[in-house]
Tab-separated table of C-alpha atoms and ligand atoms in Angstrom:
chain	number	residue	atom	x	y	z
A	205	UNK	CA	-10.461	-49.731	-85.483
A	206	UNK	CA	-7.833	-48.335	-83.119
A	207	UNK	CA	-6.234	-45.000	-83.931
A	208	UNK	CA	-3.562	-45.013	-86.630
A	209	UNK	CA	0.046	-44.356	-85.579
A	210	UNK	CA	3.410	-44.439	-87.317
A	211	UNK	CA	3.606	-48.164	-86.480
A	212	UNK	CA	0.285	-49.113	-88.079
A	213	UNK	CA	0.516	-51.677	-90.884
A	214	UNK	CA	-1.406	-50.545	-93.971
A	215	UNK	CA	-3.103	-53.019	-96.318
A	216	UNK	CA	-6.102	-52.689	-98.617
A	217	UNK	CA	-8.276	-53.902	-101.448
A	218	UNK	CA	-8.392	-52.478	-104.980
A	219	UNK	CA	-11.205	-52.796	-107.471
A	220	UNK	CA	-13.934	-50.944	-109.316
A	221	UNK	CA	-16.561	-50.603	-107.921
A	222	UNK	CA	-15.272	-50.976	-104.366
A	223	UNK	CA	-17.875	-49.341	-102.105
A	224	UNK	CA	-19.661	-52.609	-101.206
A	225	UNK	CA	-16.528	-54.589	-100.329
A	226	UNK	CA	-16.631	-56.625	-97.109
A	227	UNK	CA	-12.848	-57.106	-97.027
A	228	UNK	CA	-12.113	-54.178	-94.631
A	229	UNK	CA	-14.613	-55.570	-92.120
A	230	UNK	CA	-13.181	-59.093	-92.409
A	231	UNK	CA	-9.512	-58.035	-92.158
A	232	UNK	CA	-10.178	-55.625	-89.258
A	233	UNK	CA	-12.079	-58.365	-87.429
A	234	UNK	CA	-9.130	-60.746	-87.856
A	235	UNK	CA	-6.784	-57.959	-86.667
A	236	UNK	CA	-8.972	-57.333	-83.598
A	237	UNK	CA	-8.840	-61.025	-82.665
A	238	UNK	CA	-5.067	-61.215	-83.212
A	239	UNK	CA	-4.428	-57.775	-81.595
A	240	UNK	CA	-2.663	-56.591	-84.761
A	241	UNK	CA	-2.287	-52.876	-85.496
A	242	UNK	CA	-3.820	-52.726	-88.993
A	243	UNK	CA	-5.479	-50.166	-91.240
A	244	UNK	CA	-7.113	-51.909	-94.235
A	245	UNK	CA	-8.316	-49.434	-96.850
A	246	UNK	CA	-10.582	-49.779	-99.944
A	247	UNK	CA	-9.028	-48.253	-103.092
A	248	UNK	CA	-11.035	-47.402	-106.206
A	249	UNK	CA	-8.664	-48.030	-109.132
A	250	UNK	CA	-9.464	-47.333	-112.789
A	251	UNK	CA	-8.469	-49.917	-115.426
A	252	UNK	CA	-5.862	-47.544	-116.855
A	253	UNK	CA	-4.261	-46.992	-113.415
A	254	UNK	CA	-3.496	-50.571	-112.335
A	255	UNK	CA	0.269	-50.375	-112.943
A	256	UNK	CA	0.541	-46.898	-111.389
A	257	UNK	CA	-1.501	-48.057	-108.371
A	258	UNK	CA	0.834	-51.002	-107.732
A	259	UNK	CA	3.991	-48.900	-108.120
A	260	UNK	CA	2.608	-46.258	-105.752
A	261	UNK	CA	1.356	-48.801	-103.220
A	262	UNK	CA	4.737	-50.546	-103.204
A	263	UNK	CA	6.592	-47.261	-102.731
A	264	UNK	CA	4.219	-46.404	-99.866
A	265	UNK	CA	5.080	-49.727	-98.203
A	266	UNK	CA	1.516	-51.053	-98.344
A	267	UNK	CA	2.189	-54.576	-97.093
A	268	UNK	CA	-0.642	-56.409	-98.781
A	269	UNK	CA	-3.444	-55.768	-101.236
A	270	UNK	CA	-6.461	-57.783	-102.169
A	271	UNK	CA	-7.555	-57.438	-105.769
A	272	UNK	CA	-11.142	-57.704	-106.863
A	273	UNK	CA	-13.120	-57.262	-110.076
A	274	UNK	CA	-12.140	-56.183	-112.689
A	275	UNK	CA	-8.378	-56.204	-111.968
A	276	UNK	CA	-7.638	-59.838	-111.010
A	277	UNK	CA	-6.028	-60.578	-114.393
A	278	UNK	CA	-4.554	-57.140	-115.102
A	279	UNK	CA	-2.354	-57.129	-111.955
A	280	UNK	CA	-0.622	-60.361	-113.025
A	281	UNK	CA	1.604	-58.556	-115.539
A	282	UNK	CA	2.868	-56.228	-112.788
A	283	UNK	CA	3.819	-58.874	-110.207
A	284	UNK	CA	7.503	-59.699	-109.696
A	285	UNK	CA	6.570	-63.331	-109.002
A	286	UNK	CA	3.443	-65.477	-109.211
A	287	UNK	CA	2.509	-68.289	-106.868
A	288	UNK	CA	1.831	-71.481	-108.920
A	289	UNK	CA	-1.817	-71.475	-107.797
A	290	UNK	CA	-2.290	-67.971	-109.234
A	291	UNK	CA	-0.924	-69.226	-112.565
A	292	UNK	CA	-3.249	-72.228	-112.449
A	293	UNK	CA	-6.313	-70.070	-111.758
A	294	UNK	CA	-4.986	-67.425	-114.173
A	295	UNK	CA	-5.909	-64.637	-111.726
A	296	UNK	CA	-4.430	-62.878	-108.696
A	297	UNK	CA	-6.557	-61.771	-105.753
A	298	UNK	CA	-3.779	-61.177	-103.194
A	299	UNK	CA	-0.558	-59.168	-103.473
A	300	UNK	CA	2.181	-59.494	-100.879
A	301	UNK	CA	4.922	-56.861	-100.544
A	302	UNK	CA	8.496	-58.034	-101.216
A	303	UNK	CA	11.531	-55.723	-101.577
A	304	UNK	CA	11.473	-56.175	-105.386
A	305	UNK	CA	7.729	-55.640	-105.860
A	306	UNK	CA	4.487	-57.529	-105.187
A	307	UNK	CA	4.196	-61.308	-105.365
A	308	UNK	CA	0.785	-62.440	-106.662
A	309	UNK	CA	-1.305	-65.186	-105.077
A	310	UNK	CA	-4.778	-66.582	-105.605
A	311	UNK	CA	-6.601	-67.530	-102.390
A	312	UNK	CA	-10.062	-68.073	-103.953
A	313	UNK	CA	-9.346	-71.679	-104.937
A	314	UNK	CA	-8.029	-72.781	-101.536
A	315	UNK	CA	-10.684	-70.618	-99.858
A	316	UNK	CA	-13.401	-72.614	-101.598
A	317	UNK	CA	-11.668	-75.911	-100.797
A	318	UNK	CA	-11.516	-75.039	-97.090
A	319	UNK	CA	-15.139	-73.858	-97.203
A	320	UNK	CA	-16.258	-77.217	-98.651
A	321	UNK	CA	-14.308	-79.034	-95.918
A	322	UNK	CA	-15.769	-76.749	-93.223
A	323	UNK	CA	-19.321	-77.493	-94.378
A	324	UNK	CA	-18.631	-81.214	-94.844
A	325	UNK	CA	-19.355	-81.153	-98.585
A	326	UNK	CA	-17.348	-83.935	-100.198
A	327	UNK	CA	-16.114	-83.499	-103.764
A	328	UNK	CA	-13.660	-86.417	-103.683
A	329	UNK	CA	-14.647	-89.167	-106.096
A	330	UNK	CA	-17.696	-87.131	-107.267
A	331	UNK	CA	-18.931	-85.838	-110.605
A	332	UNK	CA	-18.936	-82.046	-110.209
A	333	UNK	CA	-20.985	-79.601	-112.306
A	334	UNK	CA	-19.803	-75.998	-112.429
A	335	UNK	CA	-22.219	-73.349	-113.729
A	336	UNK	CA	-20.324	-70.471	-115.359
A	337	UNK	CA	-16.851	-70.080	-116.809
A	338	UNK	CA	-15.708	-66.688	-115.529
A	339	UNK	CA	-12.903	-66.115	-113.037
A	340	UNK	CA	-14.733	-67.800	-110.146
A	341	UNK	CA	-15.222	-70.911	-112.275
A	342	UNK	CA	-11.459	-71.220	-112.914
A	343	UNK	CA	-10.852	-70.999	-109.147
A	344	UNK	CA	-13.537	-73.646	-108.600
A	345	UNK	CA	-11.881	-76.046	-111.061
A	346	UNK	CA	-8.578	-75.672	-109.177
A	347	UNK	CA	-10.378	-76.245	-105.844
A	348	UNK	CA	-11.813	-79.603	-106.809
A	349	UNK	CA	-9.550	-80.944	-109.564
A	350	UNK	CA	-7.381	-82.958	-107.175
A	351	UNK	CA	-9.923	-85.466	-105.947
A	352	UNK	CA	-13.025	-85.014	-108.100
A	353	UNK	CA	-13.964	-87.876	-110.455
A	354	UNK	CA	-14.946	-85.588	-113.343
A	355	UNK	CA	-15.746	-81.901	-113.940
A	356	UNK	CA	-18.626	-80.646	-116.113
A	357	UNK	CA	-18.643	-76.921	-116.960
A	358	UNK	CA	-21.865	-75.290	-118.192
A	359	UNK	CA	-21.848	-71.760	-119.583
A	360	UNK	CA	-24.213	-69.438	-121.473
A	361	UNK	CA	-21.363	-68.676	-123.901
A	362	UNK	CA	-20.077	-72.162	-124.675
A	363	UNK	CA	-16.926	-70.813	-126.349
A	364	UNK	CA	-15.792	-69.477	-122.949
A	365	UNK	CA	-16.263	-72.918	-121.397
A	366	UNK	CA	-14.175	-74.326	-124.254
A	367	UNK	CA	-11.469	-71.740	-123.502
A	368	UNK	CA	-11.510	-72.867	-119.854
A	369	UNK	CA	-11.047	-76.489	-120.930
A	370	UNK	CA	-8.153	-75.429	-123.162
A	371	UNK	CA	-6.524	-73.515	-120.269
A	372	UNK	CA	-6.607	-76.634	-118.065
A	373	UNK	CA	-5.314	-78.992	-120.781
A	374	UNK	CA	-2.424	-80.926	-119.229
A	375	UNK	CA	-2.947	-79.229	-115.825
A	376	UNK	CA	-6.146	-80.885	-114.624
A	377	UNK	CA	-5.792	-84.557	-113.631
A	378	UNK	CA	-9.480	-85.380	-114.260
A	379	UNK	CA	-11.614	-85.053	-117.417
A	380	UNK	CA	-13.334	-81.698	-118.048
A	381	UNK	CA	-16.480	-81.758	-120.220
A	382	UNK	CA	-18.044	-78.506	-121.436
A	383	UNK	CA	-21.659	-77.674	-122.341
A	384	UNK	CA	-24.036	-74.850	-123.191
A	385	UNK	CA	-26.456	-73.972	-120.362
A	386	UNK	CA	-29.312	-76.178	-121.489
A	387	UNK	CA	-27.354	-79.225	-122.582
A	388	UNK	CA	-27.738	-82.236	-120.297
A	389	UNK	CA	-24.712	-83.592	-118.437
A	390	UNK	CA	-23.228	-86.802	-119.865
A	391	UNK	CA	-23.043	-88.315	-116.361
A	392	UNK	CA	-25.277	-88.034	-113.275
A	393	UNK	CA	-24.023	-85.050	-111.260
A	394	UNK	CA	-23.260	-85.354	-107.529
A	395	UNK	CA	-22.354	-81.764	-106.620
A	396	UNK	CA	-23.442	-78.554	-108.435
A	397	UNK	CA	-21.375	-75.398	-107.906
A	398	UNK	CA	-23.044	-72.188	-109.133
A	399	UNK	CA	-20.402	-69.578	-110.043
A	400	UNK	CA	-22.349	-67.145	-112.269
A	401	UNK	CA	-23.692	-63.777	-111.121
A	402	UNK	CA	-27.270	-65.019	-111.698
A	403	UNK	CA	-29.149	-64.595	-108.412
A	404	UNK	CA	-27.559	-61.345	-107.173
A	405	UNK	CA	-27.714	-57.630	-107.972
A	406	UNK	CA	-29.776	-56.959	-111.089
A	407	UNK	CA	-30.201	-60.731	-111.550
A	408	UNK	CA	-31.600	-61.235	-108.005
A	409	UNK	CA	-34.519	-63.691	-107.958
A	410	UNK	CA	-33.277	-65.499	-111.100
A	411	UNK	CA	-31.770	-68.972	-111.459
A	412	UNK	CA	-29.303	-70.075	-114.162
A	413	UNK	CA	-30.969	-71.920	-117.027
A	414	UNK	CA	-30.497	-75.675	-116.863
A	415	UNK	CA	-29.621	-75.766	-113.162
A	416	UNK	CA	-32.808	-77.531	-112.022
A	417	UNK	CA	-32.034	-80.528	-114.220
A	418	UNK	CA	-28.507	-80.694	-112.790
A	419	UNK	CA	-29.842	-80.686	-109.224
A	420	UNK	CA	-32.042	-83.706	-110.035
A	421	UNK	CA	-29.619	-86.365	-108.767
A	422	UNK	CA	-27.209	-84.160	-106.813
A	423	UNK	CA	-26.389	-84.604	-103.136
A	424	UNK	CA	-25.078	-81.057	-102.609
A	425	UNK	CA	-25.421	-77.567	-104.111
A	426	UNK	CA	-23.053	-74.645	-103.640
A	427	UNK	CA	-23.646	-71.030	-104.685
A	428	UNK	CA	-20.650	-68.680	-104.599
A	429	UNK	CA	-23.042	-65.760	-104.085
A	430	UNK	CA	-23.259	-64.640	-100.432
A	431	UNK	CA	-25.650	-61.684	-100.857
A	432	UNK	CA	-28.449	-62.718	-100.790
A	433	UNK	CA	-27.510	-65.560	-98.426
A	434	UNK	CA	-30.124	-67.797	-100.057
A	435	UNK	CA	-30.430	-67.481	-103.838
A	436	UNK	CA	-33.301	-69.075	-105.776
A	437	UNK	CA	-30.789	-71.746	-106.827
A	438	UNK	CA	-30.133	-72.630	-103.159
A	439	UNK	CA	-33.862	-72.440	-102.318
A	440	UNK	CA	-34.548	-75.008	-105.052
A	441	UNK	CA	-31.758	-77.234	-103.716
A	442	UNK	CA	-33.136	-76.961	-100.163
A	443	UNK	CA	-36.560	-77.848	-101.516
A	444	UNK	CA	-35.050	-81.076	-102.861
A	445	UNK	CA	-33.656	-81.778	-99.387
A	446	UNK	CA	-29.986	-81.746	-100.386
A	447	UNK	CA	-27.017	-80.174	-98.591
A	448	UNK	CA	-26.374	-76.498	-99.469
A	449	UNK	CA	-23.666	-73.884	-98.957
A	450	UNK	CA	-23.616	-70.194	-99.933
A	451	UNK	CA	-20.556	-68.060	-100.755
A	452	UNK	CA	-19.911	-66.740	-97.243
A	453	UNK	CA	-17.507	-69.518	-96.231
A	454	UNK	CA	-15.434	-69.089	-99.413
A	455	UNK	CA	-15.286	-65.327	-98.868
A	456	UNK	CA	-14.214	-65.929	-95.272
A	457	UNK	CA	-11.523	-68.531	-95.957
A	458	UNK	CA	-10.006	-66.689	-98.936
A	459	UNK	CA	-9.624	-63.703	-96.578
A	460	UNK	CA	-8.066	-65.840	-93.829
A	461	UNK	CA	-5.489	-67.237	-96.282
A	462	UNK	CA	-4.819	-63.733	-97.680
A	463	UNK	CA	-4.339	-62.347	-94.148
A	464	UNK	CA	-1.874	-65.132	-93.314
A	465	UNK	CA	0.118	-64.403	-96.497
A	466	UNK	CA	0.148	-60.606	-96.056
A	467	UNK	CA	1.206	-60.723	-92.392
A	468	UNK	CA	3.369	-63.884	-92.501
A	469	UNK	CA	1.393	-65.547	-89.707
A	470	UNK	CA	-0.519	-68.790	-89.250
A	471	UNK	CA	-3.886	-68.549	-87.499
A	472	UNK	CA	-4.898	-71.504	-85.321
A	473	UNK	CA	-8.105	-73.445	-85.954
A	474	UNK	CA	-9.823	-72.319	-82.703
A	475	UNK	CA	-9.062	-68.682	-83.449
A	476	UNK	CA	-10.313	-69.032	-87.040
A	477	UNK	CA	-13.556	-70.574	-85.769
A	478	UNK	CA	-14.055	-67.695	-83.277
A	479	UNK	CA	-13.494	-65.110	-86.059
A	480	UNK	CA	-15.897	-67.063	-88.306
A	481	UNK	CA	-18.656	-66.965	-85.645
A	482	UNK	CA	-18.140	-63.232	-85.073
A	483	UNK	CA	-18.366	-62.448	-88.797
A	484	UNK	CA	-21.247	-64.824	-89.462
A	485	UNK	CA	-23.307	-62.900	-86.904
A	486	UNK	CA	-22.652	-59.663	-88.777
A	487	UNK	CA	-22.717	-60.651	-92.449
A	488	UNK	CA	-23.439	-64.366	-92.884
B	788	LIG	P1	-17.163	-63.142	-114.361
B	788	LIG	O1	-15.746	-63.485	-114.641
B	788	LIG	O2	-17.698	-61.852	-114.862
B	788	LIG	O3	-18.087	-64.357	-114.948
B	788	LIG	C1	-19.469	-64.263	-114.905
B	788	LIG	C2	-20.095	-65.602	-115.310
B	788	LIG	O4	-21.519	-65.496	-115.117
B	788	LIG	C3	-19.858	-65.986	-116.757
B	788	LIG	O5	-19.764	-67.392	-116.855
B	788	LIG	C4	-21.160	-65.483	-117.436
B	788	LIG	O6	-21.497	-66.177	-118.608
B	788	LIG	C5	-22.171	-65.818	-116.363
B	788	LIG	N1	-23.393	-65.017	-116.496
B	788	LIG	C6	-23.516	-63.680	-116.261
B	788	LIG	N2	-24.804	-63.314	-116.485
B	788	LIG	C7	-25.483	-64.432	-116.863
B	788	LIG	C8	-26.829	-64.695	-117.227
B	788	LIG	N3	-27.743	-63.723	-117.236
B	788	LIG	N4	-27.179	-65.956	-117.529
B	788	LIG	C9	-26.252	-66.954	-117.498
B	788	LIG	N5	-24.960	-66.775	-117.173
B	788	LIG	C10	-24.583	-65.521	-116.862
B	788	LIG	O7	-17.449	-63.154	-112.794
B	788	LIG	P2	-16.711	-64.041	-111.661
B	788	LIG	O8	-15.516	-63.317	-111.161
B	788	LIG	O9	-16.539	-65.424	-112.192
B	788	LIG	O10	-17.786	-64.017	-110.474
B	788	LIG	C11	-18.996	-64.703	-110.614
B	788	LIG	C12	-19.748	-64.774	-109.287
B	788	LIG	O11	-18.954	-65.410	-108.299
B	788	LIG	C13	-20.143	-63.421	-108.709
B	788	LIG	O12	-21.455	-63.546	-108.227
B	788	LIG	C14	-19.187	-63.225	-107.558
B	788	LIG	O13	-19.757	-62.446	-106.514
B	788	LIG	C15	-18.996	-64.670	-107.097
B	788	LIG	N6	-17.713	-64.847	-106.380
B	788	LIG	C16	-17.783	-65.161	-105.048
B	788	LIG	C17	-16.624	-65.329	-104.331
B	788	LIG	C18	-16.689	-65.678	-102.865
B	788	LIG	O14	-15.687	-65.529	-102.162
B	788	LIG	N7	-17.822	-66.160	-102.378
B	788	LIG	C19	-15.363	-65.189	-104.962
B	788	LIG	C20	-15.328	-64.869	-106.324
B	788	LIG	C21	-16.519	-64.694	-107.023
B	788	LIG	P3	-20.975	-65.665	-120.067
B	788	LIG	O15	-19.576	-66.206	-120.201
B	788	LIG	O16	-21.927	-66.266	-121.026
B	788	LIG	O17	-21.009	-64.169	-120.051
């Protein structure tokens, strides 16, 4: 990072914990490629301080903030406006400074859609299984709902999958079926998207229950986890010889979209590809 001056644009990411975030590296890499003068700072914010953090950040003219766990829902109440996609996903991961306050966006859904395109994984006309029904699952539904044939959500706590279905009632143009983890899908599944935390951190080396059966007839498997780059779920999919994608591309594209929103710029495809290669070498 270049030295900070009075002209430096300040942005950041807020969450708890925040020490392992890759967002500063990604945003500073984009800034280096675009020759932008940016300082992008991680902020540890307690649950009780979300409103105060946004008021302070706005007063300090912090131009954009990414929001990560556990604050993606809590910030919504403190936005002066919400982008329709953020309302659809029911979470905000990007805040853009406006004179009145922050406008909330969600770039996870479009980030995943661009990642699928980038890797040539087709969801159009396919039966999609989604493992999990947390925040990442909602973003995944929004990613694929315009084009998929049907969506099948599997979750350990079935009531949460039912709540997801309820949230998308009247908003999702294709049928959503919900299941417990070990219930079989009512249709043969073409693409399986793994959105639970099983396979990373304390759950490293594990695979979500029921996922092997779902992979049986699938042509592609996606895991939103990017560390490790190959979860047991993806190893099993590779073993079956089907197409796979980890969470790196989604992480990358959600950051690209967030950067474009925060700085009111559009990055060209060649530039995006060069930034992608540079980051893949470091963290992919
Ligand atoms: P979340 O809201 O906390 O949801 C967690 C989900 O995982 C829930 O469906 C939960 O099921 C399930 N789960 C947790 N432990 C489980 C276990 N032992 N067995 C079965 N299911 C289990 O989290 P999130 O925000 O959706 O994030 C989930 C994952 O997506 C994380 O790994 C995160 O890193 C990844 N993610 C990646 C990106 C990216 O850019 N690549 C973006 C967002 C998220 P219950 O409902 O039963 O608790």
